[in-house]
Amino acid sequence: MSDNQLWQRAADDIHWYQAPATLLDDSNPPFYRWFPDGVTNACFNAVDIHVAQGRGEQLAVIYDSPVTDTRRSYTFSQLLDEVSRFAGLLRSQGVEQGDRVIIYMPMVPEALVAMLACARIGAIHSVVFGGFASNELAVRIDDAEPKVMVSASCGVEPSRVVAYKPLLDEAIRLARHKPGSCIILQRPTQEGELVEGRDVDWASAVAAAEPVDCVPVNANHPLYILYTSGTTGQPKGVVRDTGGSIVSLKWSMKNIYNVNQGEVYWAASDVGWVVGHSYIVYGPLFNGNTTLMYEGKPVGTPDPGAFWRVIEEYDVKVLFTAPTAFRAIKKEDPDGKYLEKYDLSGLRALFLAGERCDPNTLHWATEKLQVPVIDHWWQTETGWSICANCLGIEQLPIVPGSPARAVPGYDVQVLNGDGEQAAAGEIGALVIKQPLPPGTFTTLWNAQDRFVKAYFSKFPGYYETGDAGYIDDDGYVFVMARTDDVINVAGHRLSTGSMEEVLADHPDVAECAVIGIADAMKGQLPLGLLVLNAGVTRPPAEIVAEAIAQVRQRIGPVAAFKLCAVVDRLPKTRSGKILRGTMRNIADGEDWKMPATIDDPAIIDEIGAALKQLGLPGH
Ligand code: COA
Ligand code: AMP
């Protein structure tokens, strides 16, 4: 079947108010438009359709929160009621089609309700992960210019309660753009103080709200903006459209994950990340699955059997998480003793993504779970997987270290530095021939030029993924490393550039570099090296502590920035480029060669000594 036939068939499988007569408008590359004259609604396809087709009593959402000891569920009928009333509340706050709404919430079902309510009235949501600090939220407020903010009084981490409300207030204070109102979910764990005239209490306002119906929107109408890390402190606002998202995500549920309507599907991630958008909220609901929202961790809530308890309790058929979650479980329960307490016979497959899946984790998970463990590769930009072992089409042999082959719709290639096709096995830039399939990003919010420049200019005709790797003789793709300054910490994508911007703001810092070094549990961790201004006499340890606090305060705890040292100089090439790769190799204890272009080889010894003091390599 050709790609066009495939997408035509997949499009026939969703609800349209007006079916598209044109499959793809390719008149203005790289701005391809799928289903350009179709009219649909994502909320209708996620919720209303199931009620209309007689599945109103089926469970749509299960909320399981070990951190608050709460369990709750919603049928599709109940979800429809919640969503249509919350949509009515948004309307009453002046939100209309095309307006933006920022959602800054923990893993509670109300976050999902708010997202679907936006889609219902054609408003564009932008969910910001709760682990980001006020400053990051403010940057997103200024870029998206939301009419309304939706938030909660607090989030609950195993070790502490995170008061979201003061973070939200501070973000609004910092931002130039001021949202009209804030709808606040008061959580019993810790309530927040409402600002009179601006803040609206979720519970009482929803109780008074009139339900509203779905607004038919053009297929290319933005469903959401999701900010992701680029190479600078200015995040990229990935925009995804409505029609492409519904078609691709619904298709992927059956063809990639092989789950059927009515089954329980669990993506153990967070609504603040792309995995949460695609596979906690939209994909499973488009497919009529029961989705699971889990407010907890793989370990410590209360023990490394947490995932197995959830799988047994709700008869989860497919689990999707990041390899780091399994490394965390394996570290605490290497022999899988907790597994023996639970019946996991219902589980059919484990899917892993978000970072490279190391073969050790793959082997351990396969041995313990006795189900196929499927590594798949994707990005915020693509919204769903580029390479995977598509269980609903044909299960391919599993090759450790590879997310298998390109998924239908993606023409993945490897290009060398000259932009030519690399031979099989040769490492180069992983690129995707245009057009990208439906459901991938259509632009960057407020940044059309950056969209073209960052992704489509280096290799004309191709989308540059920012990952390097190779394809073997059997068409298996191996994703090896990023080609930019993006690092991956516990499956979270972070920009070292943005951390450098924060460190450079410290009054005593003359110059700095942040590199991603290997970590056995989180995959990578950021490490900062600071060169101080001449004449600074304060103890370096004091400055390091301030620098660490500054990153936590400006970017957020999610940056996990805890390793930092003061050095006299940074190693550079003669043209002034900081030799980050060499420092990374030394920190990781890998073989390295003195770069021929280095300005002053003696600096390397100084760096080595500073890293040793931090306990690196082998930390
Ligand atoms: N709100 C506020 N703070 C948050 C947060 C949230 N939603 N999520 C994380 N944080 C904080 C944590 O409390 C932690 O703070 P600390 O420095 O005070 O301890 C910090 O951000 C780092 O969090 P995290 O990366 O989650 O590390 P962790 O040590 O708490 O847990 C894992 C490590 C591996 C257990 C966890 O990252 C995990 O379960 N990851 C796998 C699943 C996943 O989320 N993948 C994402 C993409 S699929
Ligand atoms: P994000 O946009 O946060 O989903 O991060 C996307 C990046 O995570 C990719 O560009 C890769 O660098 C990395 N990544 C995601 N999945 C995989 C995988 N299965 N194997 C290797 N790297 C991955």
XYZ file of C-alpha atoms and ligand atoms in Angstrom:
690
model
C 0.000 0.000 0.000
C 1.375 3.449 -0.844
C 1.670 6.072 1.908
C -1.141 8.049 0.336
C -3.449 5.046 0.343
C -2.484 4.350 3.925
C -3.349 7.877 5.096
C -6.525 7.948 3.052
C -7.657 4.764 4.769
C -6.598 6.007 8.186
C -8.488 9.252 7.547
C -11.607 7.242 6.653
C -11.444 5.780 10.157
C -12.066 9.033 12.042
C -15.031 11.357 12.387
C -15.181 14.372 10.050
C -17.891 16.992 9.872
C -16.633 17.382 6.336
C -14.376 14.697 4.915
C -11.269 16.057 3.162
C -11.381 16.030 -0.624
C -7.623 16.681 -0.794
C -5.164 14.396 0.965
C -2.072 16.614 0.974
C -1.353 20.179 -0.040
C 2.329 20.159 -0.981
C 2.378 23.538 -2.730
C 4.513 25.329 -0.123
C 7.269 23.098 1.287
C 8.273 22.632 4.050
C 4.796 23.765 5.103
C 2.942 20.637 4.030
C -0.742 20.461 4.902
C -2.533 17.141 5.362
C -6.300 16.944 4.789
C -6.429 20.712 4.091
C -10.165 20.954 3.452
C -11.304 18.500 6.112
C -13.356 19.721 9.068
C -13.233 17.850 12.369
C -12.823 18.188 16.150
C -10.321 16.351 18.374
C -12.563 16.325 21.440
C -15.428 14.847 19.454
C -13.128 12.066 18.254
C -11.791 11.457 21.771
C -14.988 11.601 23.794
C -18.350 12.316 22.143
C -17.985 9.674 19.477
C -17.716 6.887 22.044
C -20.860 8.017 23.826
C -22.640 8.378 20.485
C -21.605 4.850 19.528
C -22.884 3.316 22.773
C -19.686 3.112 24.797
C -20.701 5.774 27.307
C -20.454 3.387 30.249
C -16.947 2.194 29.371
C -14.111 3.589 31.489
C -12.295 6.357 29.682
C -9.837 7.453 32.381
C -8.446 5.804 35.487
C -6.587 8.048 37.924
C -4.264 6.283 40.337
C -2.300 8.441 42.729
C -0.148 6.664 45.300
C 1.229 10.028 46.429
C -2.224 11.148 47.614
C -3.660 7.676 48.135
C -6.468 8.354 45.652
C -8.148 6.287 42.955
C -10.844 7.668 40.694
C -12.264 6.834 37.295
C -14.438 8.411 34.609
C -16.653 6.695 32.068
C -16.849 8.286 28.624
C -20.260 9.747 29.604
C -18.827 11.264 32.779
C -15.831 12.584 30.880
C -18.138 14.168 28.305
C -20.011 15.930 31.075
C -16.819 17.198 32.766
C -15.224 18.328 29.525
C -18.254 20.065 28.081
C -18.840 21.956 31.316
C -15.198 22.977 31.610
C -15.356 24.117 27.984
C -18.365 26.220 28.996
C -16.307 27.724 31.803
C -13.497 28.588 29.386
C -16.053 30.261 27.110
C -17.403 32.271 30.015
C -13.840 33.497 30.566
C -13.779 34.809 27.011
C -11.895 31.937 25.366
C -12.808 31.511 21.692
C -11.484 29.472 18.785
C -7.782 30.193 18.220
C -7.186 31.665 21.694
C -4.394 30.096 23.706
C -4.774 28.517 27.142
C -1.736 27.514 29.215
C -2.177 24.474 31.442
C 0.354 24.146 34.278
C -0.763 21.136 36.256
C 0.327 17.971 37.993
C -0.774 14.516 36.883
C -4.442 14.822 37.778
C -7.353 14.026 35.451
C -8.386 17.677 35.486
C -5.338 18.373 33.305
C -6.727 16.006 30.676
C -10.188 17.548 31.057
C -8.748 21.024 30.462
C -6.866 19.884 27.353
C -9.940 18.257 25.835
C -12.109 21.257 26.746
C -9.752 23.519 24.787
C -9.935 21.204 21.792
C -13.721 21.190 22.126
C -13.996 24.913 21.466
C -11.027 25.209 19.103
C -8.803 26.902 21.691
C -5.102 26.019 21.478
C -3.674 24.552 24.661
C -0.102 24.684 25.758
C 0.728 22.392 28.648
C 3.825 23.311 30.663
C 5.479 20.561 32.705
C 5.150 21.113 36.450
C 8.864 20.604 37.084
C 9.654 23.892 35.299
C 10.156 27.004 37.398
C 8.355 30.354 37.150
C 10.853 31.851 34.757
C 10.369 29.061 32.198
C 6.619 29.390 32.573
C 6.898 33.153 32.058
C 8.860 32.663 28.819
C 6.043 30.442 27.553
C 3.341 32.896 28.681
C 5.040 35.658 26.717
C 5.334 33.508 23.625
C 1.875 31.916 23.616
C 0.024 34.947 25.049
C -2.744 32.909 26.676
C -6.109 34.401 27.451
C -6.529 32.031 30.407
C -4.230 29.939 32.608
C -5.342 26.666 34.154
C -3.422 25.429 37.173
C -3.640 23.646 40.503
C -2.778 24.678 44.032
C -0.042 22.061 44.271
C 1.691 19.014 42.896
C 2.776 16.130 45.076
C 6.264 14.708 44.676
C 7.241 11.763 46.886
C 9.548 13.893 49.005
C 7.657 17.193 49.088
C 4.556 19.119 48.150
C 5.244 21.514 45.285
C 3.174 24.648 45.729
C 2.253 25.467 42.117
C 0.196 28.538 42.937
C 3.098 30.773 44.081
C 5.085 29.579 41.032
C 2.196 30.564 38.787
C 1.798 33.965 40.478
C 5.504 34.647 40.122
C 5.449 33.622 36.449
C 2.616 36.038 35.736
C 4.518 38.762 37.595
C 7.605 38.086 35.468
C 5.752 37.859 32.143
C 5.054 40.892 29.962
C 1.778 39.353 28.790
C -0.887 39.144 31.489
C -3.560 36.447 31.092
C -7.122 37.551 31.759
C -7.899 34.907 34.353
C -6.543 31.805 36.080
C -8.698 28.785 36.810
C -7.279 27.053 39.883
C -7.932 23.514 41.018
C -7.720 23.556 44.813
C -6.213 20.271 45.969
C -6.884 19.152 49.538
C -3.177 18.401 50.101
C -2.433 22.117 50.033
C -4.761 24.882 48.920
C -3.495 28.057 47.291
C -4.460 31.656 47.843
C -6.663 33.023 45.072
C -6.073 36.500 43.677
C -9.314 38.393 43.724
C -10.636 39.516 40.375
C -8.212 37.268 38.487
C -8.377 33.743 39.916
C -11.356 31.462 39.566
C -11.966 28.436 41.769
C -12.272 25.393 39.523
C -14.885 23.447 41.493
C -17.438 26.188 42.063
C -17.010 27.717 38.615
C -17.436 24.384 36.822
C -20.509 23.587 38.890
C -22.054 26.810 37.628
C -20.896 26.446 34.011
C -23.146 25.599 31.070
C -21.964 22.678 28.933
C -20.985 23.567 25.371
C -20.787 21.542 22.202
C -17.822 20.791 19.938
C -16.798 23.474 17.452
C -15.983 22.033 14.011
C -12.503 23.228 13.010
C -10.396 22.973 9.892
C -8.046 19.980 9.906
C -5.051 22.309 9.934
C -6.288 24.314 12.895
C -3.645 24.029 15.664
C -4.609 21.531 18.339
C -1.823 22.587 20.640
C 1.561 24.205 21.180
C 4.109 22.209 23.150
C 7.368 23.907 24.039
C 10.514 21.841 23.806
C 14.183 22.542 24.390
C 16.249 23.909 21.583
C 19.836 25.032 21.698
C 19.062 28.362 23.376
C 17.022 29.559 26.338
C 14.132 30.355 23.985
C 12.153 27.111 23.765
C 10.608 25.981 20.513
C 6.812 26.045 20.397
C 5.992 22.915 18.450
C 2.593 23.287 16.762
C 0.543 20.261 15.809
C -2.659 20.349 13.837
C -5.999 18.768 14.548
C -6.733 16.462 11.603
C -3.222 15.047 11.334
C -3.124 14.320 15.058
C -6.400 12.433 15.103
C -5.583 10.372 12.012
C -1.998 9.468 12.956
C -2.555 8.801 16.646
C -5.596 6.638 16.091
C -3.730 4.694 13.416
C -0.727 4.234 15.712
C -2.760 2.746 18.564
C -3.713 -0.288 16.509
C -0.780 -0.538 14.137
C 2.134 0.257 16.441
C 0.874 -0.617 19.933
C -1.681 -3.218 18.831
C -4.333 -2.307 21.393
C -8.031 -2.687 20.794
C -10.965 -0.541 21.751
C -11.936 -1.147 25.385
C -8.499 -2.268 26.559
C -6.445 -0.438 29.191
C -3.388 1.369 27.857
C -0.889 3.030 30.172
C 1.730 5.604 29.277
C 3.664 6.238 32.499
C 4.829 9.716 31.680
C 3.480 13.209 32.364
C 0.954 15.330 30.492
C 3.657 18.016 30.263
C 5.651 15.957 27.755
C 4.792 14.884 24.242
C 4.313 11.290 25.393
C 1.614 12.553 27.709
C -0.143 14.509 24.951
C -0.081 11.677 22.447
C -0.393 8.611 24.633
C -1.957 9.594 27.936
C -4.583 11.864 26.431
C -5.265 11.809 22.718
C -4.163 8.474 21.193
C -5.861 6.108 23.658
C -9.061 8.160 23.743
C -9.263 8.438 19.942
C -8.982 4.655 19.888
C -11.616 4.098 22.583
C -9.121 2.732 25.094
C -9.145 3.303 28.822
C -6.183 5.527 29.610
C -4.376 5.537 32.933
C -3.159 8.666 34.685
C -0.618 7.708 37.325
C 0.567 10.301 39.798
C 3.573 8.536 41.216
C 7.015 7.214 40.388
C 8.293 3.785 39.444
C 10.108 3.540 42.789
C 9.447 4.977 46.221
C 5.654 5.242 45.825
C 5.900 3.138 47.845
C 8.305 0.569 46.402
C 9.714 -0.868 43.129
C 6.559 -2.969 42.734
C 4.448 0.158 42.011
C 4.220 -0.440 38.246
C 3.398 -4.127 38.700
C 0.632 -3.259 41.177
C -0.975 -0.891 38.669
C -0.678 -3.378 35.799
C -2.394 -6.090 37.838
C -5.033 -3.864 39.395
C -6.314 -2.407 36.119
C -5.380 -5.219 33.743
C -3.060 -3.012 31.708
C -2.444 -4.522 28.257
C 0.355 -2.252 27.061
C 2.758 -0.157 29.131
C 4.799 2.684 27.677
C 7.529 4.438 29.651
C 11.140 5.605 29.453
C 14.092 3.217 29.969
C 15.161 5.307 32.977
C 12.054 4.123 34.856
C 13.178 0.531 34.377
C 16.739 1.364 35.390
C 15.321 2.876 38.582
C 13.293 -0.281 39.296
C 16.188 -2.584 38.436
C 18.494 -0.675 40.765
C 16.173 -1.218 43.726
C 14.972 -4.695 42.838
C 17.595 -6.314 40.601
C 16.189 -9.812 41.071
C 12.615 -8.764 40.385
C 11.358 -9.949 43.788
C 8.460 -7.496 43.713
C 7.344 -8.910 40.387
C 6.566 -12.217 42.014
C 3.833 -10.617 44.127
C 1.703 -9.642 41.141
C -0.131 -11.269 38.271
C 1.084 -9.630 35.083
C -0.396 -12.188 32.728
C -2.589 -9.552 31.042
C 0.369 -7.454 29.887
C 1.172 -7.982 26.213
C 4.021 -5.553 25.527
C 6.291 -2.910 26.989
C 7.204 0.080 24.824
C 10.171 2.284 25.711
C 11.136 5.690 24.335
C 12.444 9.102 25.231
C 16.106 8.138 25.263
C 18.356 5.458 23.893
C 17.404 2.069 25.303
C 20.557 0.419 26.566
C 20.681 -3.331 25.860
C 21.061 -4.135 29.597
C 17.719 -2.565 30.406
C 16.128 -4.234 27.401
C 17.398 -7.678 28.452
C 16.383 -7.230 32.086
C 12.873 -6.056 31.204
C 12.409 -8.890 28.687
C 13.578 -11.517 31.117
C 11.459 -10.248 33.977
C 8.241 -9.408 32.116
C 8.344 -12.158 29.488
C 6.706 -9.902 26.890
C 8.159 -8.158 23.817
C 10.069 -5.049 24.894
C 9.836 -2.552 22.070
C 12.224 0.366 21.797
C 10.780 3.113 19.611
C 12.244 6.426 18.574
C 10.397 9.701 18.374
C 10.497 13.358 19.253
C 8.277 16.189 20.393
C 8.403 17.453 16.817
C 7.056 14.254 15.279
C 4.423 13.571 17.951
C 4.504 9.846 17.338
C 7.146 7.327 16.487
C 9.537 7.568 13.592
C 10.925 4.062 14.049
C 9.265 1.191 15.824
C 8.571 -2.469 15.736
C 4.938 -2.159 14.696
C 3.235 -4.925 16.654
C -0.083 -4.413 14.891
C 1.446 -4.864 11.432
C 4.111 -7.503 11.858
C 6.455 -8.112 14.755
C 10.042 -7.944 13.563
C 12.929 -9.644 15.353
C 14.077 -7.452 18.244
C 17.617 -6.148 17.816
C 18.983 -4.639 21.061
C 20.144 -1.059 20.583
C 17.799 -0.389 17.673
C 14.231 0.977 17.628
C 13.776 -1.277 14.567
C 12.709 0.139 11.208
C 11.038 3.286 9.953
C 7.292 3.329 10.594
C 5.114 3.577 7.447
C 4.920 7.225 6.431
C 8.494 8.030 7.454
C 11.319 7.764 4.893
C 14.321 7.738 7.242
C 17.782 8.187 5.740
C 21.323 8.875 6.906
C 23.237 11.709 5.268
C 26.933 12.431 5.689
C 28.505 15.872 6.169
C 28.311 16.528 2.416
C 24.598 15.839 2.410
C 25.092 12.567 0.555
C 23.527 9.228 1.410
C 25.696 7.322 3.866
C 26.448 3.674 3.222
C 24.780 1.016 5.372
C 26.416 1.048 8.804
C 27.973 4.484 8.320
C 27.127 7.061 10.983
C 25.669 10.358 9.855
C 22.764 12.728 10.417
C 19.416 10.977 10.721
C 16.981 12.769 8.428
C 13.472 12.189 7.124
C 12.585 12.830 3.521
C 9.746 15.326 3.142
C 6.846 15.323 3.459
C 6.590 14.234 7.061
C 3.469 12.153 7.732
C 0.259 13.515 9.313
C 0.419 14.424 13.001
C 3.971 15.758 12.880
C 4.594 19.453 13.624
C 3.347 21.969 11.115
C 5.372 24.967 12.322
C 6.891 26.616 15.403
C 4.609 29.079 17.166
C 5.574 32.656 16.308
C 8.712 31.361 14.602
C 8.120 30.317 10.990
C 11.686 31.265 10.053
C 13.165 29.277 12.905
C 11.065 26.288 11.807
C 12.634 26.412 8.345
C 16.136 27.273 9.521
C 16.389 24.810 12.421
C 14.948 21.783 10.666
C 14.807 22.128 6.878
C 17.738 24.216 5.701
C 20.837 22.085 6.267
C 19.644 19.183 4.112
C 17.229 20.550 1.479
C 14.261 18.256 0.988
C 14.741 16.584 4.359
C 13.731 17.109 7.974
C 16.820 17.148 10.190
C 16.028 15.187 13.352
C 19.022 16.464 15.351
C 19.970 12.854 16.059
C 22.943 11.009 14.620
C 22.988 7.307 13.857
C 23.109 4.701 11.163
C 20.964 2.196 9.303
C 22.195 -1.373 8.930
C 21.827 -3.736 5.973
C 18.437 -4.907 7.252
C 17.028 -1.406 7.470
C 17.299 -1.310 11.269
C 17.947 2.212 12.493
C 20.379 2.904 15.345
C 20.025 6.261 17.105
C 23.322 7.063 18.758
C 23.527 10.688 19.921
C 22.239 14.216 19.454
C 24.082 16.432 17.010
C 23.257 19.562 19.034
C 23.506 20.700 22.650
C 20.333 18.982 23.737
C 20.739 16.416 26.509
C 18.409 13.776 27.831
C 18.015 13.531 31.610
C 15.684 10.789 32.893
C 13.896 10.853 29.530
C 13.482 14.640 29.775
C 14.883 16.734 26.964
C 16.902 19.688 28.221
C 19.038 22.365 26.660
C 22.588 22.816 27.965
C 22.531 26.189 26.197
C 19.702 27.406 28.413
C 21.591 26.282 31.545
C 24.679 28.121 30.294
C 22.585 31.262 29.879
C 21.523 31.035 33.533
C 25.069 30.376 34.790
C 26.494 33.211 32.705
C 24.149 35.571 34.555
C 25.902 34.891 37.863
C 27.849 38.081 38.663
C 31.085 36.198 39.437
C 31.040 33.974 36.350
C 33.139 35.072 33.387
C 32.588 32.027 31.220
C 30.927 28.646 31.532
C 30.096 25.395 29.787
C 27.454 22.771 30.502
C 27.905 19.268 29.147
C 25.820 16.123 29.425
C 27.706 13.307 31.096
C 26.709 9.648 31.368
C 24.658 8.582 34.374
C 23.757 4.975 35.106
C 20.186 5.766 36.159
C 19.113 8.963 34.409
C 21.009 8.320 31.169
C 22.640 11.739 31.268
C 23.194 14.457 33.847
C 24.232 18.058 33.253
C 27.653 19.123 34.516
C 28.600 22.797 34.723
C 32.114 24.222 34.585
C 32.584 27.821 35.649
C 35.437 30.227 35.020
C 35.285 33.103 37.503
C 35.924 36.769 36.856
C 39.443 37.967 37.629
C 39.698 39.276 41.170
C 36.887 37.165 42.629
C 38.051 36.080 46.072
C 34.939 34.378 47.443
C 35.246 30.629 48.086
C 34.463 28.700 44.886
C 32.163 26.332 46.817
C 29.927 29.249 47.701
C 29.667 30.347 44.075
C 29.001 26.775 42.943
C 26.150 26.460 45.472
C 24.646 29.724 44.224
C 24.972 28.621 40.622
C 23.199 25.337 41.342
C 20.411 27.163 43.173
C 20.117 29.653 40.316
C 19.542 26.905 37.722
C 16.947 25.237 39.961
C 15.211 28.545 40.484
C 15.289 29.742 36.877
C 14.786 26.475 34.983
C 13.372 24.164 37.639
C 14.141 20.977 39.556
C 13.620 18.981 36.365
C 17.043 20.212 35.147
C 18.637 18.001 37.835
C 21.597 20.384 37.833
C 23.677 19.320 40.813
C 27.198 18.791 39.435
C 29.274 21.928 39.051
C 32.910 22.967 39.495
C 35.082 26.043 39.180
C 38.025 25.778 36.764
C 40.706 28.268 35.769
C 40.081 28.009 32.042
C 37.984 26.062 29.543
C 39.660 24.030 26.806
C 39.093 25.609 23.401
C 40.104 25.249 19.809
C 42.362 27.924 18.357
C 39.252 29.491 16.848
C 37.679 29.758 20.326
C 35.187 26.868 20.242
C 34.797 25.151 23.627
C 35.826 21.496 23.395
C 32.725 20.041 25.022
C 33.120 16.593 23.442
C 36.608 16.128 24.886
C 35.462 17.176 28.352
C 32.531 14.795 28.096
C 34.843 11.921 27.193
C 37.104 12.647 30.146
C 34.166 12.919 32.559
C 32.732 9.633 31.281
C 36.109 7.903 31.582
C 36.139 7.112 27.863
C 39.132 6.966 25.545
C 39.885 10.367 24.135
C 42.502 11.986 21.909
C 44.037 15.405 22.386
C 42.281 17.468 19.687
C 44.763 18.707 17.093
C 43.080 22.107 17.132
C 43.386 22.650 20.905
C 44.666 26.016 21.939
C 46.565 24.935 25.070
C 46.852 21.192 25.889
C 47.776 21.901 29.544
C 44.184 22.935 30.248
C 43.045 19.361 29.802
C 44.968 18.280 32.904
C 43.358 21.049 34.909
C 39.901 19.942 33.772
C 40.745 16.316 34.605
C 41.735 17.366 38.146
C 38.527 19.362 38.660
C 36.394 16.450 37.464
C 38.253 14.079 39.808
C 37.339 16.342 42.697
C 33.687 15.915 41.743
C 34.176 12.170 41.799
C 34.248 11.899 37.983
C 34.792 9.729 36.051
C 32.933 6.875 37.645
C 30.657 9.058 39.798
N 6.469 19.002 39.463
C 7.432 19.489 40.274
N 8.648 18.931 40.397
C 8.902 17.845 39.675
C 7.958 17.276 38.803
C 6.688 17.901 38.719
N 5.749 17.449 37.899
N 8.491 16.191 38.218
C 9.734 16.070 38.694
N 9.986 17.062 39.575
C 11.203 17.272 40.346
C 11.513 16.075 41.215
O 10.882 16.161 42.478
C 13.028 16.171 41.349
O 13.313 17.167 42.314
P 14.502 17.006 43.401
O 15.720 17.512 42.706
O 14.050 17.897 44.515
O 14.583 15.577 43.784
C 13.466 16.738 40.009
O 12.303 17.392 39.465
C 13.927 15.702 39.018
O 12.832 14.817 38.788
P 12.949 13.420 38.022
O 13.685 13.616 36.761
O 11.601 12.815 37.923
O 13.897 12.601 38.953
P 13.573 11.708 40.212
O 14.905 11.445 40.815
O 12.525 12.298 41.058
O 12.992 10.344 39.570
C 12.847 8.668 37.830
C 13.751 9.624 38.609
C 13.691 7.883 36.852
C 12.166 7.725 38.807
C 11.780 9.504 37.079
O 12.376 10.492 36.303
C 10.893 8.700 36.162
O 10.000 8.006 36.600
N 11.129 8.770 34.827
C 10.522 7.910 33.821
C 9.216 8.290 33.220
C 9.158 9.621 32.564
O 8.663 10.521 33.177
N 9.579 9.807 31.308
C 9.407 11.048 30.595
C 9.235 10.909 29.122
S 8.531 9.377 28.564
P 11.658 14.568 23.151
O 11.419 15.596 22.109
O 11.706 15.128 24.529
O 10.747 13.404 23.021
O 13.129 14.018 22.910
C 13.455 13.501 21.648
C 14.855 13.004 21.661
O 14.998 11.936 22.606
C 15.255 12.408 20.329
O 15.662 13.369 19.406
C 16.377 11.473 20.747
O 17.573 12.171 20.948
C 15.879 10.949 22.084
N 15.148 9.689 21.904
C 13.827 9.497 21.995
N 13.523 8.197 21.816
C 14.682 7.554 21.584
C 15.026 6.187 21.316
N 14.112 5.221 21.292
N 16.339 5.900 21.096
C 17.275 6.866 21.145
N 17.012 8.160 21.414
C 15.728 8.505 21.638
